[in-house]
Short mmCIF file of C-alpha atoms and ligand atoms in Angstrom, two decimals:
data_model
loop_
_atom_site.label_atom_id
_atom_site.label_comp_id
_atom_site.label_asym_id
_atom_site.label_seq_id
_atom_site.Cartn_x
_atom_site.Cartn_y
_atom_site.Cartn_z
CA UNK A 1 118.04 127.12 95.28
CA UNK A 2 120.20 130.16 94.40
CA UNK A 3 121.64 129.50 90.98
CA UNK A 4 123.29 132.88 90.59
CA UNK A 5 124.30 135.99 92.46
CA UNK A 6 121.39 137.94 91.02
CA UNK A 7 118.75 135.84 92.81
CA UNK A 8 117.83 136.58 96.41
CA UNK A 9 114.93 136.78 98.89
CA UNK A 10 113.71 140.09 100.36
CA UNK A 11 112.11 141.03 103.71
CA UNK A 12 108.66 140.11 102.43
CA UNK A 13 109.93 136.60 101.74
CA UNK A 14 109.63 137.21 98.00
CA UNK A 15 112.14 136.08 95.41
CA UNK A 16 114.12 138.92 93.85
CA UNK A 17 116.12 139.13 90.65
CA UNK A 18 118.58 141.98 90.20
CA UNK A 19 117.07 143.56 93.30
CA UNK A 20 113.51 143.62 91.92
CA UNK A 21 110.66 141.84 93.69
CA UNK A 22 109.44 139.15 91.29
CA UNK A 23 105.93 139.11 92.81
CA UNK A 24 105.65 142.83 92.02
CA UNK A 25 107.02 142.22 88.52
CA UNK A 26 104.40 139.53 87.94
CA UNK A 27 101.70 141.96 89.07
CA UNK A 28 102.98 144.79 86.91
CA UNK A 29 103.82 142.91 83.70
CA UNK A 30 101.67 139.79 83.95
CA UNK A 31 102.79 136.20 83.50
CA UNK A 32 104.33 134.30 81.93
CA UNK A 33 107.30 136.63 81.66
CA UNK A 34 111.03 136.27 81.19
CA UNK A 35 113.07 138.43 83.57
CA UNK A 36 116.79 139.15 83.19
CA UNK A 37 119.30 140.94 85.37
CA UNK A 38 121.31 143.26 83.14
CA UNK A 39 124.17 143.61 85.63
CA UNK A 40 124.61 139.84 85.73
CA UNK A 41 124.82 139.66 81.93
CA UNK A 42 127.38 142.47 81.88
CA UNK A 43 129.34 140.89 84.71
CA UNK A 44 129.59 137.62 82.79
CA UNK A 45 130.73 139.31 79.58
CA UNK A 46 133.35 141.27 81.54
CA UNK A 47 134.58 138.15 83.29
CA UNK A 48 135.29 136.45 79.98
CA UNK A 49 137.01 139.55 78.62
CA UNK A 50 139.08 139.94 81.77
CA UNK A 51 140.17 136.32 81.61
CA UNK A 52 141.61 136.92 78.13
CA UNK A 53 143.34 140.09 79.33
CA UNK A 54 144.82 138.41 82.37
CA UNK A 55 145.80 135.06 80.96
CA UNK A 56 146.38 135.71 77.27
CA UNK A 57 147.73 139.24 77.24
CA UNK A 58 144.49 140.60 75.82
CA UNK A 59 145.22 138.95 72.44
CA UNK A 60 141.69 137.78 71.84
CA UNK A 61 138.07 138.65 72.07
CA UNK A 62 134.71 137.47 73.27
CA UNK A 63 131.93 136.90 70.76
CA UNK A 64 128.57 136.31 72.40
CA UNK A 65 126.67 133.42 70.79
CA UNK A 66 123.37 135.22 70.31
CA UNK A 67 121.36 132.08 69.59
CA UNK A 68 121.23 131.62 73.39
CA UNK A 69 119.15 134.80 73.72
CA UNK A 70 118.80 137.26 70.88
CA UNK A 71 116.91 140.53 70.86
CA UNK A 72 117.88 144.09 70.04
CA UNK A 73 118.61 145.07 73.63
CA UNK A 74 120.91 142.08 74.11
CA UNK A 75 122.83 143.16 70.99
CA UNK A 76 123.10 146.69 72.42
CA UNK A 77 124.43 145.32 75.71
CA UNK A 78 127.12 143.31 73.90
CA UNK A 79 128.03 146.31 71.82
CA UNK A 80 128.40 148.53 74.86
CA UNK A 81 130.61 145.90 76.53
CA UNK A 82 132.85 145.76 73.47
CA UNK A 83 131.98 142.12 72.82
CA UNK A 84 131.45 140.72 69.35
CA UNK A 85 128.42 138.66 68.40
CA UNK A 86 127.82 135.28 66.78
CA UNK A 87 124.82 134.83 64.51
CA UNK A 88 123.55 131.63 62.91
CA UNK A 89 120.81 132.95 60.65
CA UNK A 90 119.68 135.89 58.58
CA UNK A 91 117.25 136.78 61.36
CA UNK A 92 119.94 137.03 64.02
CA UNK A 93 122.13 138.98 61.60
CA UNK A 94 119.25 141.35 60.90
CA UNK A 95 118.69 141.89 64.63
CA UNK A 96 122.35 142.73 65.28
CA UNK A 97 122.62 145.04 62.26
CA UNK A 98 119.38 146.81 63.14
CA UNK A 99 120.96 148.26 66.30
CA UNK A 100 124.11 149.29 64.44
CA UNK A 101 126.31 146.40 65.54
CA UNK A 102 129.74 146.80 63.90
CA UNK A 103 129.78 144.19 61.13
CA UNK A 104 133.50 143.49 61.59
CA UNK A 105 132.60 142.11 65.03
CA UNK A 106 129.94 139.73 63.74
CA UNK A 107 130.67 136.03 63.17
CA UNK A 108 128.23 134.14 60.95
CA UNK A 109 127.88 130.42 61.74
CA UNK A 110 125.63 127.64 60.45
CA UNK A 111 125.90 124.35 58.62
CA UNK A 112 123.57 125.28 55.78
CA UNK A 113 123.52 129.01 55.16
CA UNK A 114 121.25 129.91 52.30
CA UNK A 115 122.46 131.92 49.30
CA UNK A 116 120.39 134.85 50.60
CA UNK A 117 122.08 134.61 54.01
CA UNK A 118 125.55 134.52 52.44
CA UNK A 119 124.66 137.47 50.23
CA UNK A 120 123.46 139.43 53.28
CA UNK A 121 126.68 138.58 55.11
CA UNK A 122 128.85 139.77 52.21
CA UNK A 123 126.73 142.86 51.47
CA UNK A 124 126.99 143.90 55.12
CA UNK A 125 130.72 143.14 55.39
CA UNK A 126 130.37 140.58 58.18
CA UNK A 127 133.86 140.16 59.66
CA UNK A 128 134.02 136.39 59.75
CA UNK A 129 131.86 133.86 57.97
CA UNK A 130 132.52 130.43 59.43
CA UNK A 131 132.36 128.20 56.38
CA UNK A 132 130.99 124.74 57.04
CA UNK A 133 131.49 122.85 53.78
CA UNK A 134 132.96 123.03 50.26
CA UNK A 135 129.62 123.82 48.61
CA UNK A 136 129.35 126.86 50.84
CA UNK A 137 132.96 127.89 50.20
CA UNK A 138 132.43 127.86 46.45
CA UNK A 139 129.12 129.68 46.71
CA UNK A 140 130.60 132.33 48.98
CA UNK A 141 133.64 132.93 46.77
CA UNK A 142 131.30 133.46 43.81
CA UNK A 143 128.97 135.79 45.72
CA UNK A 144 131.93 137.86 46.94
CA UNK A 145 133.45 137.95 43.44
CA UNK A 146 130.19 139.22 41.94
CA UNK A 147 130.36 142.10 44.39
CA UNK A 148 134.06 142.75 43.96
CA UNK A 149 134.64 141.94 47.64
CA UNK A 150 136.79 139.66 49.74
CA UNK A 151 134.94 137.77 52.47
CA UNK A 152 136.76 137.07 55.74
CA UNK A 153 136.30 133.41 56.55
CA UNK A 154 137.13 130.72 59.08
CA UNK A 155 136.48 127.01 58.69
CA UNK A 156 134.47 124.97 61.13
CA UNK A 157 136.59 121.96 62.07
CA UNK A 158 135.49 118.78 63.83
CA UNK A 159 138.47 118.27 66.10
CA UNK A 160 137.35 114.72 66.96
CA UNK A 161 136.37 115.63 70.50
CA UNK A 162 132.81 115.15 71.56
CA UNK A 163 132.18 116.79 74.90
CA UNK A 164 128.71 116.25 76.21
CA UNK A 165 127.90 117.25 79.76
CA UNK A 166 130.26 115.65 82.22
CA UNK A 167 132.44 113.35 80.18
CA UNK A 168 133.84 113.43 76.70
CA UNK A 169 134.93 111.05 74.03
CA UNK A 170 137.57 111.43 71.39
CA UNK A 171 136.00 109.44 68.60
CA UNK A 172 132.75 109.39 66.72
CA UNK A 173 132.80 113.08 65.90
CA UNK A 174 133.09 112.43 62.17
CA UNK A 175 129.37 111.80 62.45
CA UNK A 176 128.32 115.40 62.98
CA UNK A 177 126.47 117.65 60.58
CA UNK A 178 128.80 120.50 61.45
CA UNK A 179 132.08 121.21 59.76
CA UNK A 180 135.07 119.52 58.18
CA UNK A 181 136.62 116.33 59.54
CA UNK A 182 140.29 116.15 60.36
CA UNK A 183 140.76 112.43 59.96
CA UNK A 184 139.64 112.28 56.33
CA UNK A 185 141.88 115.12 55.21
CA UNK A 186 138.92 117.23 54.14
CA UNK A 187 139.92 120.04 56.50
CA UNK A 188 143.32 120.37 54.84
CA UNK A 189 141.74 120.18 51.39
CA UNK A 190 139.35 123.00 52.29
CA UNK A 191 142.21 125.16 53.57
CA UNK A 192 144.12 124.65 50.32
CA UNK A 193 141.00 125.40 48.29
CA UNK A 194 140.40 128.64 50.18
CA UNK A 195 144.03 129.73 49.81
CA UNK A 196 143.69 129.35 46.05
CA UNK A 197 140.54 131.47 45.84
CA UNK A 198 140.59 135.17 45.08
CA UNK A 199 137.53 136.41 46.97
CA UNK A 200 137.85 134.80 50.38
CA UNK A 201 140.47 135.52 53.00
CA UNK A 202 141.12 132.69 55.47
CA UNK A 203 141.54 134.29 58.91
CA UNK A 204 141.75 131.07 60.92
CA UNK A 205 139.90 127.97 62.01
CA UNK A 206 137.04 127.37 64.40
CA UNK A 207 135.82 124.54 66.58
CA UNK A 208 132.96 124.19 69.04
CA UNK A 209 132.95 120.93 70.93
CA UNK A 210 129.58 120.95 72.68
CA UNK A 211 127.56 122.73 75.30
CA UNK A 212 127.06 122.79 79.08
CA UNK A 213 130.60 121.42 79.56
CA UNK A 214 132.01 121.49 83.09
CA UNK A 215 135.43 119.93 82.47
CA UNK A 216 138.31 121.98 81.17
CA UNK A 217 140.31 119.09 79.65
CA UNK A 218 138.22 118.73 76.49
CA UNK A 219 138.81 122.44 75.75
CA UNK A 220 142.54 122.00 76.32
CA UNK A 221 142.60 118.99 74.05
CA UNK A 222 140.66 120.83 71.35
CA UNK A 223 143.18 123.70 71.42
CA UNK A 224 146.04 121.20 71.05
CA UNK A 225 144.41 119.39 68.15
CA UNK A 226 143.68 122.66 66.36
CA UNK A 227 147.23 123.94 66.77
CA UNK A 228 148.62 120.68 65.43
CA UNK A 229 146.55 121.36 62.35
CA UNK A 230 147.94 124.93 62.18
CA UNK A 231 151.42 123.46 62.19
CA UNK A 232 150.52 121.01 59.41
CA UNK A 233 148.98 123.82 57.36
CA UNK A 234 152.14 125.87 57.77
CA UNK A 235 154.26 122.90 56.73
CA UNK A 236 152.19 122.14 53.63
CA UNK A 237 151.28 125.65 52.44
CA UNK A 238 153.67 128.05 54.16
CA UNK A 239 150.70 129.95 55.57
CA UNK A 240 150.47 130.63 59.27
CA UNK A 241 146.89 131.32 60.34
CA UNK A 242 146.47 134.37 62.56
CA UNK A 243 143.31 133.53 64.48
CA UNK A 244 141.97 130.59 66.45
CA UNK A 245 138.30 130.38 67.42
CA UNK A 246 137.69 127.92 70.25
CA UNK A 247 133.90 128.24 70.40
CA UNK A 248 131.72 128.24 73.50
CA UNK A 249 130.00 125.61 75.59
CA UNK A 250 130.92 126.58 79.15
CA UNK A 251 128.60 125.01 81.73
CA UNK A 252 126.28 126.94 84.04
CA UNK A 253 124.50 126.18 87.27
CA UNK A 254 120.99 124.86 86.75
CA UNK A 255 120.73 122.95 90.00
CA UNK A 256 121.70 123.87 93.51
CA UNK A 257 124.00 120.85 93.54
CA UNK A 258 126.02 121.90 90.49
CA UNK A 259 129.25 123.79 90.84
CA UNK A 260 130.77 125.11 87.63
CA UNK A 261 134.35 126.39 87.71
CA UNK A 262 134.88 130.15 87.42
CA UNK A 263 135.30 131.06 83.74
CA UNK A 264 138.75 132.48 84.41
CA UNK A 265 139.91 128.91 85.12
CA UNK A 266 139.06 127.94 81.59
CA UNK A 267 141.10 130.72 79.99
CA UNK A 268 143.96 130.21 82.40
CA UNK A 269 144.34 126.55 81.50
CA UNK A 270 143.65 126.90 77.80
CA UNK A 271 146.08 129.84 77.49
CA UNK A 272 148.80 127.75 79.09
CA UNK A 273 148.17 124.95 76.61
CA UNK A 274 148.16 127.34 73.65
CA UNK A 275 151.43 128.96 74.76
CA UNK A 276 153.13 125.63 75.32
CA UNK A 277 151.87 124.17 72.06
CA UNK A 278 152.87 127.24 70.02
CA UNK A 279 156.35 127.18 71.50
CA UNK A 280 156.88 123.51 70.82
CA UNK A 281 155.48 123.72 67.28
CA UNK A 282 157.24 126.97 66.37
CA UNK A 283 154.00 128.89 65.80
CA UNK A 284 153.10 132.48 66.62
CA UNK A 285 150.44 132.78 69.32
CA UNK A 286 147.15 133.25 67.46
CA UNK A 287 144.49 135.82 68.27
CA UNK A 288 141.93 133.81 70.22
CA UNK A 289 138.18 134.05 69.97
CA UNK A 290 135.77 132.50 72.43
CA UNK A 291 132.02 132.26 71.96
CA UNK A 292 130.09 131.91 75.21
CA UNK A 293 126.31 131.85 74.88
CA UNK A 294 124.59 130.00 77.71
CA UNK A 295 127.18 131.12 80.26
CA UNK A 296 126.53 134.81 79.52
CA UNK A 297 122.75 134.81 79.88
CA UNK A 298 121.61 131.46 81.32
CA UNK A 299 121.77 132.12 85.03
CA UNK A 300 120.92 135.81 84.52
CA UNK A 301 117.35 134.99 83.52
CA UNK A 302 114.29 133.44 85.14
CA UNK A 303 110.72 132.78 84.01
CA UNK A 304 107.69 133.79 86.06
CA UNK A 305 104.39 131.93 85.86
CA UNK A 306 101.08 131.93 87.71
CA UNK A 307 99.86 128.68 89.20
CA UNK A 308 96.48 127.50 87.90
CA UNK A 309 95.11 124.06 88.68
CA UNK A 310 96.84 121.87 91.24
CA UNK A 311 95.95 118.25 90.56
CA UNK A 312 96.78 115.71 93.23
CA UNK A 313 96.70 112.14 91.93
CA UNK A 314 96.85 110.03 95.10
CA UNK A 315 99.96 107.90 95.33
CA UNK A 316 101.04 108.93 91.85
CA UNK A 317 101.99 112.58 91.71
CA UNK A 318 100.84 116.15 92.03
CA UNK A 319 100.64 118.26 88.90
CA UNK A 320 101.07 121.98 89.41
CA UNK A 321 99.95 123.61 86.16
CA UNK A 322 101.23 127.01 85.09
CA UNK A 323 100.14 129.57 82.49
CA UNK A 324 103.08 128.81 80.19
CA UNK A 325 105.02 125.68 79.32
CA UNK A 326 106.75 124.12 76.33
CA UNK A 327 105.85 127.07 74.11
CA UNK A 328 108.08 129.39 76.20
CA UNK A 329 110.46 126.70 77.49
CA UNK A 330 110.78 123.58 75.33
CA UNK A 331 113.96 122.37 77.02
CA UNK A 332 112.40 119.83 79.35
CA UNK A 333 110.33 118.37 76.53
CA UNK A 334 113.40 118.33 74.27
CA UNK A 335 116.01 116.90 76.59
CA UNK A 336 114.72 116.63 80.13
CA UNK A 337 116.67 119.71 81.15
CA UNK A 338 117.08 120.34 84.87
CA UNK A 339 115.75 123.43 86.61
CA UNK A 340 115.10 124.67 90.13
CA UNK A 341 111.54 125.87 90.72
CA UNK A 342 110.60 128.27 93.51
CA UNK A 343 107.31 129.74 94.65
CA UNK A 344 108.20 133.44 94.32
CA UNK A 345 105.71 134.66 96.94
CA UNK A 346 106.77 131.96 99.44
CA UNK A 347 110.47 131.91 98.62
CA UNK A 348 111.57 131.99 102.26
CA UNK A 349 109.54 128.87 103.10
CA UNK A 350 110.94 125.39 102.82
CA UNK A 351 110.37 123.53 99.56
CA UNK A 352 108.73 120.63 101.30
CA UNK A 353 106.60 119.15 98.50
CA UNK A 354 107.60 117.04 95.52
CA UNK A 355 105.58 118.00 92.46
CA UNK A 356 105.53 117.96 88.68
CA UNK A 357 105.24 121.38 87.08
CA UNK A 358 103.17 121.17 83.91
CA UNK A 359 102.46 123.64 81.14
CA UNK A 360 99.15 124.49 79.48
CA UNK A 361 99.84 123.07 76.02
CA UNK A 362 97.88 120.15 74.59
CA UNK A 363 100.72 117.67 74.84
CA UNK A 364 101.44 115.27 77.70
CA UNK A 365 105.15 115.95 77.35
CA UNK A 366 104.54 119.62 78.09
CA UNK A 367 106.29 119.64 81.46
CA UNK A 368 108.72 122.11 82.98
CA UNK A 369 110.11 119.78 85.63
CA UNK A 370 109.16 116.41 87.13
CA UNK A 371 109.47 115.39 90.76
CA UNK A 372 110.92 118.71 91.80
CA UNK A 373 110.96 120.33 95.23
CA UNK A 374 108.50 123.15 95.72
CA UNK A 375 106.78 125.02 98.52
CA UNK A 376 103.12 124.02 99.03
CA UNK A 377 101.28 126.08 96.39
CA UNK A 378 97.74 127.04 95.48
CA UNK A 379 96.12 128.68 92.46
CA UNK A 380 97.31 132.27 92.02
CA UNK A 381 100.77 131.73 93.47
CA UNK A 382 103.71 132.89 91.39
CA UNK A 383 106.29 130.32 90.30
CA UNK A 384 109.81 131.18 89.25
CA UNK A 385 111.84 128.77 87.16
CA UNK A 386 115.52 129.65 87.56
CA UNK A 387 118.35 129.74 85.01
CA UNK A 388 116.07 130.09 82.01
CA UNK A 389 118.04 132.92 80.41
CA UNK A 390 119.52 130.76 77.66
CA UNK A 391 117.68 128.77 74.98
CA UNK A 392 114.23 129.63 76.35
CA UNK A 393 113.05 132.89 74.77
CA UNK A 394 115.19 132.04 71.73
CA UNK A 395 113.56 128.60 71.39
CA UNK A 396 110.02 129.75 72.14
CA UNK A 397 107.22 128.93 69.72
CA UNK A 398 103.60 129.86 69.20
CA UNK A 399 102.39 126.28 69.65
CA UNK A 400 98.66 126.30 70.41
CA UNK A 401 98.77 129.89 69.12
CA UNK A 402 100.10 131.02 72.46
CA UNK A 403 101.61 134.51 72.25
CA UNK A 404 105.26 134.71 73.36
CA UNK A 405 105.87 136.24 76.80
CA UNK A 406 107.61 139.60 77.19
CA UNK A 407 111.24 140.01 78.23
CA UNK A 408 111.71 142.27 81.24
CA UNK A 409 115.20 143.63 81.90
CA UNK A 410 116.04 144.60 85.48
CA UNK A 411 118.94 146.88 86.33
CA UNK A 412 119.68 147.92 89.92
CA UNK A 413 116.15 147.02 90.94
CA UNK A 414 114.51 149.01 88.10
CA UNK A 415 112.57 147.05 85.48
CA UNK A 416 111.85 147.84 81.84
CA UNK A 417 110.35 145.92 78.94
CA UNK A 418 112.87 145.05 76.22
CA UNK A 419 110.62 142.68 74.25
CA UNK A 420 106.88 143.31 74.34
CA UNK A 421 104.37 140.57 75.05
CA UNK A 422 102.91 139.24 71.81
CA UNK A 423 99.22 139.76 71.19
CA UNK A 424 96.81 137.46 69.34
CA UNK A 425 97.09 139.93 66.43
CA UNK A 426 100.87 139.29 66.33
CA UNK A 427 100.24 135.56 66.32
CA UNK A 428 97.86 135.79 63.37
CA UNK A 429 99.76 138.60 61.62
CA UNK A 430 100.98 136.57 58.64
CA UNK A 431 97.72 134.71 58.09
CA UNK A 432 95.94 135.54 54.84
C1 LIG B 501 125.89 127.32 70.21
C2 LIG B 501 127.23 127.79 69.87
C3 LIG B 501 128.00 128.51 70.78
C4 LIG B 501 127.53 128.79 72.18
O1 LIG B 501 127.35 127.65 72.94
P1 LIG B 501 126.99 127.78 74.50
O2 LIG B 501 126.90 126.38 74.94
O3 LIG B 501 125.68 128.48 74.57
O4 LIG B 501 128.07 128.56 75.14
C5 LIG B 501 129.22 128.98 70.38
N1 LIG B 501 129.69 128.75 69.14
C6 LIG B 501 128.98 128.07 68.22
C7 LIG B 501 129.52 127.87 66.87
C8 LIG B 501 127.73 127.57 68.54
O5 LIG B 501 127.04 126.88 67.63
#
């Protein structure tokens, strides 16, 4: 059931995260609650950075995709690790800026940034705005011109590689709402348009081929395709782009049975491809950016719940209901995401039952996991759902007017609150 190094079981038979007893945490902070191990997050960020140092001579940097888990403390952690940050909205940008994040190290993504978001990006001198379409390019050039500024940009390219989970396909990617297609020539047109504009500076191109990817080959192929385009751009315009952003999407362990490769493997292989490709195409080696999100925080976080009703439907299934659900973790409802579930106060016991863990929302689809192994539980037991660090807190809603749980950060066994639990007043705050 261990999905990461930060999860263990102590002498009392309780589940621990980052050395803290989760049963004690549930007592102290209440449930539901998100709990993260700060050392695990830092370790992951360092591993990515080290892989660039070791395999690509340090000519690159890590930009954490904050949509996976964004709050002020997470931005501070990235800042202190020397990582950059990706934002995809004015709200994420605001969060990063509010802790003094260096704007040069911020990358602004999104397929439909509003004028207000672009203005905020330019006003705050965001280092790289990843432009998604021609409408946005024209709007951005105008906004920057009005302010007498030059905006650093990259273009989002659809490299024609669609990597979902375990396999990938090389066609069909034209049908994506993100970015410029290669096949139609629109990517080249956009590059030429940007080079002719006075208030944008094209720093390089970007691609992001999917998420929760275990294979390395689609990343290698993406790097190749992108560098071929760099060569073509050089041939047609004489301009050699200095940076290459290869996105994120590295897979993490959700289930005991899964076995992702160490992240250094990724950089090792991709660096080799980039070197080879640059040599054969006569290109300088670009500065590389990578954008891990899930892989930085996913396995570093868990969610704690208290068991309420246990409903045994003979010969059908047993529902174990918890005091949270799709409002704090919509991923099962959205895409039947896998998780391991453990009874935190009986963690040393065998998970001998097969149950369905249900939430408390008024929606039949409000499940956390179906037919999953769990210790025999009763009302009042504490459940831990593992690997919920990514796309849980950040995707949480107030459905049923349920206040969002707090985020507890553990470091060396010591816990602190980094996001407070919402109150009913918070939930109704904007009501007139
Ligand atoms: C979501 C996203 C990422 C991060 O993806 P993960 O699967 O969480 O690593 C990186 N770059 C871009 C542009 C994204 O949209």
